[in-house]
Coordinates of N, CA, C and O in Angstrom, one line a residue:
X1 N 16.1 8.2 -10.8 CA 15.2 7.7 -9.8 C 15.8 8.0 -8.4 O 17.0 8.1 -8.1
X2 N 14.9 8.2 -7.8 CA 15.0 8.5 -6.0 C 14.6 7.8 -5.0 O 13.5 7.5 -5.2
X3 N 15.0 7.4 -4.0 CA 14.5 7.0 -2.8 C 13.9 7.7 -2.3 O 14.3 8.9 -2.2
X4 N 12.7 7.5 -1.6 CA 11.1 8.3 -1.2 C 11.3 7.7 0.6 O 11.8 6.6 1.1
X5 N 10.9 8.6 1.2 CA 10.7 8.7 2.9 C 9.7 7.9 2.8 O 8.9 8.1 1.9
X6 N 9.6 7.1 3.5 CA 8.2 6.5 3.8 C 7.7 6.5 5.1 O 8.2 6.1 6.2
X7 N 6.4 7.3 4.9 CA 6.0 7.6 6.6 C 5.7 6.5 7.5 O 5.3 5.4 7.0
X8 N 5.8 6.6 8.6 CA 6.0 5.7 9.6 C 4.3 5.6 10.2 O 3.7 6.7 10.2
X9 N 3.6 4.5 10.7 CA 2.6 4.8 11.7 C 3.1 5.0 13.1 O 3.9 4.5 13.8
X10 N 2.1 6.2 13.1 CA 0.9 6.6 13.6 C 1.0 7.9 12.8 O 0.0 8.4 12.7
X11 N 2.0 8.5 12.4 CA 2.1 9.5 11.3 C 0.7 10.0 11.1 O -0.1 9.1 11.0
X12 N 0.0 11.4 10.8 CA -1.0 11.6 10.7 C -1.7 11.7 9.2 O -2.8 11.6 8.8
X13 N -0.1 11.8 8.5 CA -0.6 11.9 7.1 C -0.3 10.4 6.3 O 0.2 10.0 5.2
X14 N -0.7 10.1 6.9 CA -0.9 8.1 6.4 C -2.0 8.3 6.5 O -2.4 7.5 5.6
X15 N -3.2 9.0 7.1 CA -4.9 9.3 7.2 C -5.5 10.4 5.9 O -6.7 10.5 5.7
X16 N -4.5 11.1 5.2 CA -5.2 11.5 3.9 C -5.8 10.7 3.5 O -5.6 9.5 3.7
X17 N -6.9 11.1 2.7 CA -7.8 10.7 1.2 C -6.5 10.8 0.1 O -5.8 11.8 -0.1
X18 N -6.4 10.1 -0.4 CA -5.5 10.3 -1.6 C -6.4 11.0 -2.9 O -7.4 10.4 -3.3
X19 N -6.2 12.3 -3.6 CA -7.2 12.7 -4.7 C -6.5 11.9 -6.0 O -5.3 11.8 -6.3
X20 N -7.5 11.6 -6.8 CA -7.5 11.0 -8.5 C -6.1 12.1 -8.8 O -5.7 13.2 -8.4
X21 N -6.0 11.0 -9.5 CA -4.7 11.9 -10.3 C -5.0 12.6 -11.6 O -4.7 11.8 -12.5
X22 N -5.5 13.8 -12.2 CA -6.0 14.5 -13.3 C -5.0 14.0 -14.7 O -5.5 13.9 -15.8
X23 N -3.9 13.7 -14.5 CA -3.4 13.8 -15.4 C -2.4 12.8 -15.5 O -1.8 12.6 -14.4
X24 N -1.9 11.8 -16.7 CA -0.7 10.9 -16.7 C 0.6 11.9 -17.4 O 0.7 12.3 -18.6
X25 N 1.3 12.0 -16.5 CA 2.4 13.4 -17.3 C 3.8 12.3 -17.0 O 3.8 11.1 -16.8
X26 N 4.7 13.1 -17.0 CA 6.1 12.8 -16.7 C 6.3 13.0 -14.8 O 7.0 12.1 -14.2
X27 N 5.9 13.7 -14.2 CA 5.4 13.7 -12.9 C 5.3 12.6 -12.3 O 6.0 12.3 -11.3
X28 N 4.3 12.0 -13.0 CA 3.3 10.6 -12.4 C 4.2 9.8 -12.6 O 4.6 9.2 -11.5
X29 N 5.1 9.3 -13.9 CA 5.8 8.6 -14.5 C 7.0 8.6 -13.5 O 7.5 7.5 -13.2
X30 N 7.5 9.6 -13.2 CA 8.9 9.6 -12.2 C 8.5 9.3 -10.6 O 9.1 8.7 -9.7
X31 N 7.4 9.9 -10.7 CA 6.8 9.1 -8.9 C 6.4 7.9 -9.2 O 6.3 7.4 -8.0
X32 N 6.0 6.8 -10.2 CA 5.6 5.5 -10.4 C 7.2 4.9 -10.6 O 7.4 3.7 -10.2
X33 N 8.1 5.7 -11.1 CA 10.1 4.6 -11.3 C 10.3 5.0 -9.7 O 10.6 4.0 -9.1
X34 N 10.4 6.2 -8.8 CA 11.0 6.4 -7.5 C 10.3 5.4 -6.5 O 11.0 4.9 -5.6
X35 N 9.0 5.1 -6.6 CA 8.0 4.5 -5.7 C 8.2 3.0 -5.6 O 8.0 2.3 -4.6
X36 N 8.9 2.4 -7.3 CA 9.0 0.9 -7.4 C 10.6 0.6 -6.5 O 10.9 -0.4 -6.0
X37 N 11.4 1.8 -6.4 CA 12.6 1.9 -6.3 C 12.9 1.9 -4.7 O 13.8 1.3 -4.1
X38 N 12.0 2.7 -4.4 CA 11.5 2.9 -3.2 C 11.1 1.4 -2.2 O 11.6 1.2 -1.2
X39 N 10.1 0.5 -2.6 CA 9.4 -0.6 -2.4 C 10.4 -1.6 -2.3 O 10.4 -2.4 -1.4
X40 N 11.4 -1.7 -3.6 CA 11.9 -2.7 -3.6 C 13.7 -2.6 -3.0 O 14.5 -3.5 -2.9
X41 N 13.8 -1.3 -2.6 CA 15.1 -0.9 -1.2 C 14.4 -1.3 -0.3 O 15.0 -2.2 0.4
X42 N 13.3 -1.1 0.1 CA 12.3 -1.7 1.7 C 12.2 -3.0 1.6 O 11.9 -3.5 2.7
X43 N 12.3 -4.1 0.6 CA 11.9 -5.3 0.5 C 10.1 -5.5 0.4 O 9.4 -6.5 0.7
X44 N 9.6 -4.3 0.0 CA 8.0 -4.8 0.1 C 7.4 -5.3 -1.0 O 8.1 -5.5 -1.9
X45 N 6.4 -5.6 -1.2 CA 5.7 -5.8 -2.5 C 4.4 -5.1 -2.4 O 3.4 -5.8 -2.8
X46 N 4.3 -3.9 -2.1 CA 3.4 -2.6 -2.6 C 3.7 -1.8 -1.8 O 4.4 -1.9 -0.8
X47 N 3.1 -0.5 -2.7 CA 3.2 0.6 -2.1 C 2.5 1.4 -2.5 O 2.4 1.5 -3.7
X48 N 1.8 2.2 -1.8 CA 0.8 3.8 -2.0 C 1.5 4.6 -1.7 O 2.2 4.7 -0.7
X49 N 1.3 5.7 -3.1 CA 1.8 6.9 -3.3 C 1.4 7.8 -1.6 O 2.0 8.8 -1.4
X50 N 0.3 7.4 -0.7 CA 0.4 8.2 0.5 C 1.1 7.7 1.3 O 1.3 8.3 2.4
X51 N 1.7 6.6 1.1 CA 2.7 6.0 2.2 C 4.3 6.9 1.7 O 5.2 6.8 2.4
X52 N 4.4 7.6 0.6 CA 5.2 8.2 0.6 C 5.0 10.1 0.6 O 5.7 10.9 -0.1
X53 N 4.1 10.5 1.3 CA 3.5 11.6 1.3 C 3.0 12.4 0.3 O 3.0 13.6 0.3
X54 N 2.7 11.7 -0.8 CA 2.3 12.3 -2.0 C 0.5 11.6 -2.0 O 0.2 10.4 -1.9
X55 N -0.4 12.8 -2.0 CA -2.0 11.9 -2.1 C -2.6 12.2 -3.2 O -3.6 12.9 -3.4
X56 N -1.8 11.4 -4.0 CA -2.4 10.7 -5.1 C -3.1 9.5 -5.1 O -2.9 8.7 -4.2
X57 N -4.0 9.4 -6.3 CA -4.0 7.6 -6.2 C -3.5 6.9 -7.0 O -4.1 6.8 -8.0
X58 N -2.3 6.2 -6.8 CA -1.0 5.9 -7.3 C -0.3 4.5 -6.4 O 0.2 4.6 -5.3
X59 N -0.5 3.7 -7.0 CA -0.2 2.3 -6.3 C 0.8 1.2 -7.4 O 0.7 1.2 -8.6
X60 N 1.7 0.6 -6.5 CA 3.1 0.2 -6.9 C 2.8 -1.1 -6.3 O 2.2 -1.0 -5.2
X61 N 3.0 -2.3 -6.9 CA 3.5 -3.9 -6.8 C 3.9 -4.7 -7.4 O 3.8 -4.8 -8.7
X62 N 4.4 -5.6 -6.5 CA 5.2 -6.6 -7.5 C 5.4 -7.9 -6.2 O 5.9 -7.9 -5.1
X63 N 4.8 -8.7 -6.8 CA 4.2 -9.8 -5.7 C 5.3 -10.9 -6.0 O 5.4 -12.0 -5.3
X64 N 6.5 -10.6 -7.3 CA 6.9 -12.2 -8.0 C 8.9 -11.3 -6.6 O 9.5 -10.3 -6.4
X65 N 9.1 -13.2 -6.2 CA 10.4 -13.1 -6.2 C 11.3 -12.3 -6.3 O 11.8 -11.5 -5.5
X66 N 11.6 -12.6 -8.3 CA 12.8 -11.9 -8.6 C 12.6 -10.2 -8.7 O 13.3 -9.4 -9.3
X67 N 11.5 -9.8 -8.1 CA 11.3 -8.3 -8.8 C 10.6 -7.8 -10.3 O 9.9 -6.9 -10.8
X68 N 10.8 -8.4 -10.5 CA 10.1 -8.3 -12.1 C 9.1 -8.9 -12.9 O 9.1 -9.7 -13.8
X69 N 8.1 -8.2 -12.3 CA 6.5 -8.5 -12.3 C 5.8 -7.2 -11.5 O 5.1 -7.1 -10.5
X70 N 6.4 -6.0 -12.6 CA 5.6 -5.0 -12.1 C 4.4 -4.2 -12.0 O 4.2 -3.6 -13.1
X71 N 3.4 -4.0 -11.2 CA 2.1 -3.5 -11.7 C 2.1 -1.8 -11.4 O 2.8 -1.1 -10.6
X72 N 1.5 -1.7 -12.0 CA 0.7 0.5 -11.6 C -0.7 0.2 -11.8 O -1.3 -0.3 -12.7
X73 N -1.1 0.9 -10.6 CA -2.5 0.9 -10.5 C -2.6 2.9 -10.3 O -2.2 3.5 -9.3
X74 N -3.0 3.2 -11.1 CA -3.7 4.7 -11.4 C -5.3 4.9 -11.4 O -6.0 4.6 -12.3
X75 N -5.5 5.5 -10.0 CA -7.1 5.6 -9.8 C -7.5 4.2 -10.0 O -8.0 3.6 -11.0
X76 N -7.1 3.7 -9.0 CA -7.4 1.9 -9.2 C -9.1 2.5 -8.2 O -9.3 3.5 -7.6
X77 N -10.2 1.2 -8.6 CA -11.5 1.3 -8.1 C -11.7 0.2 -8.2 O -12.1 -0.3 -9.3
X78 N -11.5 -0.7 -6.8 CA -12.4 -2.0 -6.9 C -13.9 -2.0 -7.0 O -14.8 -1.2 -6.6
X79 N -13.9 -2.9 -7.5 CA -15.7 -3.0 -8.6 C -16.0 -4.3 -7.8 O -17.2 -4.4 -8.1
X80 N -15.8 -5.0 -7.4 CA -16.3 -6.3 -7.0 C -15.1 -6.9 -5.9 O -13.9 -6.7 -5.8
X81 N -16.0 -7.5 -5.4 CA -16.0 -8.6 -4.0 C -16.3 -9.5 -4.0 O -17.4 -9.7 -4.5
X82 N -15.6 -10.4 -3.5 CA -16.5 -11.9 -3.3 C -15.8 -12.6 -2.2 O -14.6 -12.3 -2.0
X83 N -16.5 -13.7 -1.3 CA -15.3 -14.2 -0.4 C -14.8 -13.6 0.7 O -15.0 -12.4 1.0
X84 N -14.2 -14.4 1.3 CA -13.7 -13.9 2.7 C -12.4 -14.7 3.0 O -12.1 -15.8 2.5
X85 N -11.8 -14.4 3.6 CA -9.9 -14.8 3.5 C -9.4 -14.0 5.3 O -9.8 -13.0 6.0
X86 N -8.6 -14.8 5.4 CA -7.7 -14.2 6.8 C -6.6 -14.4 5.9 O -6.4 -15.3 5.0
X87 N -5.7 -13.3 6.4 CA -4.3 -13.2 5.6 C -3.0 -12.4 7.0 O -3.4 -11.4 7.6
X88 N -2.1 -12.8 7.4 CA -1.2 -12.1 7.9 C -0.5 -11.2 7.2 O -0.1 -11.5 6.1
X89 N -0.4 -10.1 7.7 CA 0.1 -8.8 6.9 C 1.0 -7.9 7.7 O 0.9 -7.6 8.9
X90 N 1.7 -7.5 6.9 CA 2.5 -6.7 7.5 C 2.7 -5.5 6.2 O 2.3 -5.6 5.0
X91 N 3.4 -4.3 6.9 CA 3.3 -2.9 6.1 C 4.8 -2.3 6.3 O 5.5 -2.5 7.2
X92 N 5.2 -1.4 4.8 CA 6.0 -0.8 5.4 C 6.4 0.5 6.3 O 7.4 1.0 6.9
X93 N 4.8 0.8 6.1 CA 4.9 2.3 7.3 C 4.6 1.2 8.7 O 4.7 1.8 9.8
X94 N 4.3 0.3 8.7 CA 4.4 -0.2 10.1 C 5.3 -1.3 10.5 O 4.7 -2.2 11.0
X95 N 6.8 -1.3 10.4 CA 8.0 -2.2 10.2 C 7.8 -2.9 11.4 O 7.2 -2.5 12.4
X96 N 8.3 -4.2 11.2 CA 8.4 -5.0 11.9 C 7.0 -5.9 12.4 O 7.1 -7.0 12.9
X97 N 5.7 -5.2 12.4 CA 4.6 -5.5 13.1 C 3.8 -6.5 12.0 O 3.6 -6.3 10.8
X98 N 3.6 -7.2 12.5 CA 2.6 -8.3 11.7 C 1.5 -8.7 12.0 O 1.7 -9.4 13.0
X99 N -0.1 -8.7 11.6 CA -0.9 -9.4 12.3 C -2.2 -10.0 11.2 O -2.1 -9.7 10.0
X100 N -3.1 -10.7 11.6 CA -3.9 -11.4 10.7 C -5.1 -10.3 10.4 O -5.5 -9.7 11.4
X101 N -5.6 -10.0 9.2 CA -6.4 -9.0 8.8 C -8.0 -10.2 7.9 O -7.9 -11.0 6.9
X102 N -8.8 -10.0 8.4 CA -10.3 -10.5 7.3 C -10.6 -9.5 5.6 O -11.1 -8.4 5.6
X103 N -10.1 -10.1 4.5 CA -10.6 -9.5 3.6 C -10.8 -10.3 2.6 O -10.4 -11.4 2.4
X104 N -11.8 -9.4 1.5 CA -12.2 -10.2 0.3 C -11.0 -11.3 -0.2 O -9.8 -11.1 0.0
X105 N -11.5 -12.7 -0.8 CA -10.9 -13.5 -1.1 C -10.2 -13.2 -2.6 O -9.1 -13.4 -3.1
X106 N -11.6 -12.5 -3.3 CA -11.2 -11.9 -5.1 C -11.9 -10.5 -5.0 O -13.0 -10.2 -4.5
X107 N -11.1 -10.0 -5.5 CA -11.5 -8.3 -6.1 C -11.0 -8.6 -7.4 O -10.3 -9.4 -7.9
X108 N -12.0 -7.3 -8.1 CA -12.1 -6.6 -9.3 C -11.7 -5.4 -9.4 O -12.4 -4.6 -8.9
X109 N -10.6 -5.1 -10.1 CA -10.1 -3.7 -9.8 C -10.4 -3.1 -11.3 O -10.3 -3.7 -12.3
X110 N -10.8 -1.7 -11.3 CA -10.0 -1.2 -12.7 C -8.9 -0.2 -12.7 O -8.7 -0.1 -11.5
X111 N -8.1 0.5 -13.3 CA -7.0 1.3 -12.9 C -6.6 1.6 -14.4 O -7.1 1.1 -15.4
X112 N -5.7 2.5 -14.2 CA -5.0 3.4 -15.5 C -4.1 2.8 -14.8 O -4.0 2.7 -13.6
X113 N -3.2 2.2 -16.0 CA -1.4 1.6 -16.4 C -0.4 3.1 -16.6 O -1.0 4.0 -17.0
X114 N 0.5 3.3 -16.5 CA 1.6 4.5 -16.3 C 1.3 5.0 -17.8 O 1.5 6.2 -18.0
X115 N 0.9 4.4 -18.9 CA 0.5 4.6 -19.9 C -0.5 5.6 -20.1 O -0.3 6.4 -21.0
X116 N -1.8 5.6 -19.3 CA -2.9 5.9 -19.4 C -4.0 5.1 -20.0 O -5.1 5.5 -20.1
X117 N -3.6 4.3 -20.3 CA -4.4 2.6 -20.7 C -5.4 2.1 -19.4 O -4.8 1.8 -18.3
X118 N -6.7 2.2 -19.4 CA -7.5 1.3 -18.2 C -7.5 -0.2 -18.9 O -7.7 -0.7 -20.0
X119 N -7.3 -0.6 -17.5 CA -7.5 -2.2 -17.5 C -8.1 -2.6 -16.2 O -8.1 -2.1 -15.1
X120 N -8.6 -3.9 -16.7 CA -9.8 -4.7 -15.3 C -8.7 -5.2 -15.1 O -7.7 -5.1 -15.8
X121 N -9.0 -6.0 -13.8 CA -8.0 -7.1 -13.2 C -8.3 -8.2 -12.5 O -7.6 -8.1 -11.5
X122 N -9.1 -9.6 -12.4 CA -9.6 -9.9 -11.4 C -8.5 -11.0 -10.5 O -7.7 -12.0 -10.8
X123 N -8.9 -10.3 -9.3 CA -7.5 -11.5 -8.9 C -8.0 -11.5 -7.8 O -9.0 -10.9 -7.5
X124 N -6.9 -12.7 -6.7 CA -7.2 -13.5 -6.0 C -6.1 -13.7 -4.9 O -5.0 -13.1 -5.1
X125 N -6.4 -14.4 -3.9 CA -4.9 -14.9 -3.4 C -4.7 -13.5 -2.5 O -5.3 -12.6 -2.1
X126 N -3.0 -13.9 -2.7 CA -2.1 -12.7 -2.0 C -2.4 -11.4 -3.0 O -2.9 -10.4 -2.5
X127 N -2.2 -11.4 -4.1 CA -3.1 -10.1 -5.3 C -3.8 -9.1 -4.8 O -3.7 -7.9 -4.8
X128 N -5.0 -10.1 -4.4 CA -5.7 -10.0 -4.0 C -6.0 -9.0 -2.7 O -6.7 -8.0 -2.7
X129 N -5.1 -9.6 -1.6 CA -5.0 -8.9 -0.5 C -3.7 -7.7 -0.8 O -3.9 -6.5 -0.6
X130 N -3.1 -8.1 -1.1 CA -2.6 -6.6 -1.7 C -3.2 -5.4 -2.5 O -3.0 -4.3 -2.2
X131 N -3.8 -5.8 -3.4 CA -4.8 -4.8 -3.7 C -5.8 -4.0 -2.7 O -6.0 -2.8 -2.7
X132 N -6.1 -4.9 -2.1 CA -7.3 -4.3 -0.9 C -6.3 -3.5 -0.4 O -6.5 -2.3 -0.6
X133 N -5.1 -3.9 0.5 CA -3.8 -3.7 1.4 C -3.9 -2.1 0.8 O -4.5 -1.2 1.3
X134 N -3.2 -1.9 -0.2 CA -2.7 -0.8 -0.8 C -3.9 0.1 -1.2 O -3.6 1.2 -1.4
X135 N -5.3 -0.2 -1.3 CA -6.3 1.0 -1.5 C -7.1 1.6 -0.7 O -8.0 2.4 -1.1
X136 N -6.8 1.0 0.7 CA -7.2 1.4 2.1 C -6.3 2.4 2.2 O -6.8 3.6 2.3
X137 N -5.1 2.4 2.1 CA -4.0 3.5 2.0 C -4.4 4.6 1.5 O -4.2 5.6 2.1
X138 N -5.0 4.4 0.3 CA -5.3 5.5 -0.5 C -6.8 6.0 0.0 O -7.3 7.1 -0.4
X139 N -7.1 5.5 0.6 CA -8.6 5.7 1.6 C -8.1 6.6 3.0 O -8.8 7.3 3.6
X140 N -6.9 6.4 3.3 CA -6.3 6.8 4.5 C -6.5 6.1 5.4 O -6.5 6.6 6.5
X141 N -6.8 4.6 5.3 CA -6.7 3.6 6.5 C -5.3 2.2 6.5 O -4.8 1.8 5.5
X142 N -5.0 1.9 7.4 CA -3.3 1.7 7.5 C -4.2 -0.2 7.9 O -5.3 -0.5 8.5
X143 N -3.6 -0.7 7.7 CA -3.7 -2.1 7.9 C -4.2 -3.0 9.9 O -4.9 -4.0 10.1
X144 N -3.5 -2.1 10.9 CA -3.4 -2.5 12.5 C -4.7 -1.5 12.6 O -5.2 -1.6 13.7
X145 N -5.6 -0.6 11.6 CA -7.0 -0.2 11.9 C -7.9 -1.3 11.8 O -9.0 -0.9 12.0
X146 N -7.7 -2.4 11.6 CA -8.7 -3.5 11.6 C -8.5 -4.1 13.0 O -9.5 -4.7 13.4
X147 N -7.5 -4.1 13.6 CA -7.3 -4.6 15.0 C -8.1 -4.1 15.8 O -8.8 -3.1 15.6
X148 N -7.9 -5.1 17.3 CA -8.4 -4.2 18.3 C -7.4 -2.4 19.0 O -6.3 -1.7 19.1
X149 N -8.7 -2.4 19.3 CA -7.6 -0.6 20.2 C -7.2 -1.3 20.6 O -6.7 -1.9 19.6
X150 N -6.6 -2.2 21.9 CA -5.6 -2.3 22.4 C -4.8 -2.9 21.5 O -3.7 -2.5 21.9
X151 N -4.5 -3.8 20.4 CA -3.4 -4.2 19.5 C -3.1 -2.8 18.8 O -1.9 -2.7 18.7
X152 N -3.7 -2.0 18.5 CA -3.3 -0.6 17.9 C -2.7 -0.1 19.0 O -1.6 0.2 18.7
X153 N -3.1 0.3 20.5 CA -2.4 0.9 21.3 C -0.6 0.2 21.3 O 0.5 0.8 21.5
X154 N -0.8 -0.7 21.2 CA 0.2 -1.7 21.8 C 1.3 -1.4 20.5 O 2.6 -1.3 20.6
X155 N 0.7 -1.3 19.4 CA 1.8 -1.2 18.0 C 2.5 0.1 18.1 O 3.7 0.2 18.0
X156 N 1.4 1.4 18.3 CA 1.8 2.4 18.4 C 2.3 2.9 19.6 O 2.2 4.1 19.6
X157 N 2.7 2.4 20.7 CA 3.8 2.5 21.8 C 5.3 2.3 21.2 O 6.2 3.1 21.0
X158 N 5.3 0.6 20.8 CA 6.4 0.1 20.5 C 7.0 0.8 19.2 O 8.3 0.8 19.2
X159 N 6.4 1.4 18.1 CA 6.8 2.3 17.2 C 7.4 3.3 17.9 O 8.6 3.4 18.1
X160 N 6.3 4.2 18.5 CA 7.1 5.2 19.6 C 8.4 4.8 19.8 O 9.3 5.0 19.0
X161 N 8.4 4.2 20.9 CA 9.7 3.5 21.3 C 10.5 3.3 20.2 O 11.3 4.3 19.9
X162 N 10.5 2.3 19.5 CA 11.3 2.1 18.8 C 12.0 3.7 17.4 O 12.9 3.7 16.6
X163 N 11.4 4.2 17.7 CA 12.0 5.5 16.9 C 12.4 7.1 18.2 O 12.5 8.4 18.1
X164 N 12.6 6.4 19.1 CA 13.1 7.3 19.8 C 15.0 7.0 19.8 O 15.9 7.8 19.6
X165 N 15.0 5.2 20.2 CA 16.2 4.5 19.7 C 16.6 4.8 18.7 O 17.8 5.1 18.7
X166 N 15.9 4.9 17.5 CA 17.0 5.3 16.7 C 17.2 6.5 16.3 O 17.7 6.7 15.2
X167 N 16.8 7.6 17.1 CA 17.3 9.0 16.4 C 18.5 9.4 17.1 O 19.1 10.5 16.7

């Protein structure tokens, strides 16, 4: 297993389309163990394979505590909506920044398991918004795109800034 770069916002290629993944090989399998490995060095609880410059559609979470409650979502397609929810969120390509996002309260997802097994999902809650969270990604839309321009202006200065400090 490896640790994966995770691109930073305003990065351009956080705006790919992620394409379907053709095939469940050993490939997929070693980018689904580097990506969990990846997520859970950052402290996050998801991850899209475009947040680590790979555009697939390929999604990593684990919403429990101890770590171990892991999901794969492969060519995940929400099928249903319902509800409406405010949730504060935060990302790892956008560290440190946090703000309140409007999304479905339950989705329906379907998705291929690392297996190649499809499965429904219906969930709710934080799940819930993580799911959404992580398949905008794979859409090429980053979480502070629901803000106003000036809250996106404002994030992507202080990123600026803050990555000039540390090089």
């Amino acid at each position: 297993m490896a640790l994966l770069n995770i691109l930073q916002y305003p990065d351009e290629r956080l705006h790919t389309v992620a394409k379907p993944v053709a095939e469940i090989d050993e490939r997929i399998r070693t980018l689904v163990a580097d990506m969990f490995e990846t997520m859970y060095e950052a402290r996050g609880i998801g991850l899209a394979a475009t947040q680590v410059n790979v555009h697939e559609r390929v999604v990593v979470m684990d919403l429990s505590e101890e770590q171990n409650e892991p999901r794969v979502f492969i060519n995940p397609i929400i099928t249903h909506k319902d509800g409406q929810t405010t949730y504060e969120e935060g990302c790892l390509s956008v560290p440190g920044i946090y703000d309140t996002v409007t999304r479905a309260e339950r989705v329906t997802v379907e998705a291929l398991d690392e297996k190649g097994e499809k499965f429904t999902l219906e969930a709710d809650g934080l799940l819930a918004i993580c799911i959404q969270h992580e398949l905008d990604h794979l859409a090429g839309k980053v979480f502070v795109e629901y803000l106003s321009t000036l809250k996106q202006n404002r994030i992507k200065t202080k990123l600026k800034k803050r990555a000039k400090h540390n090089l």
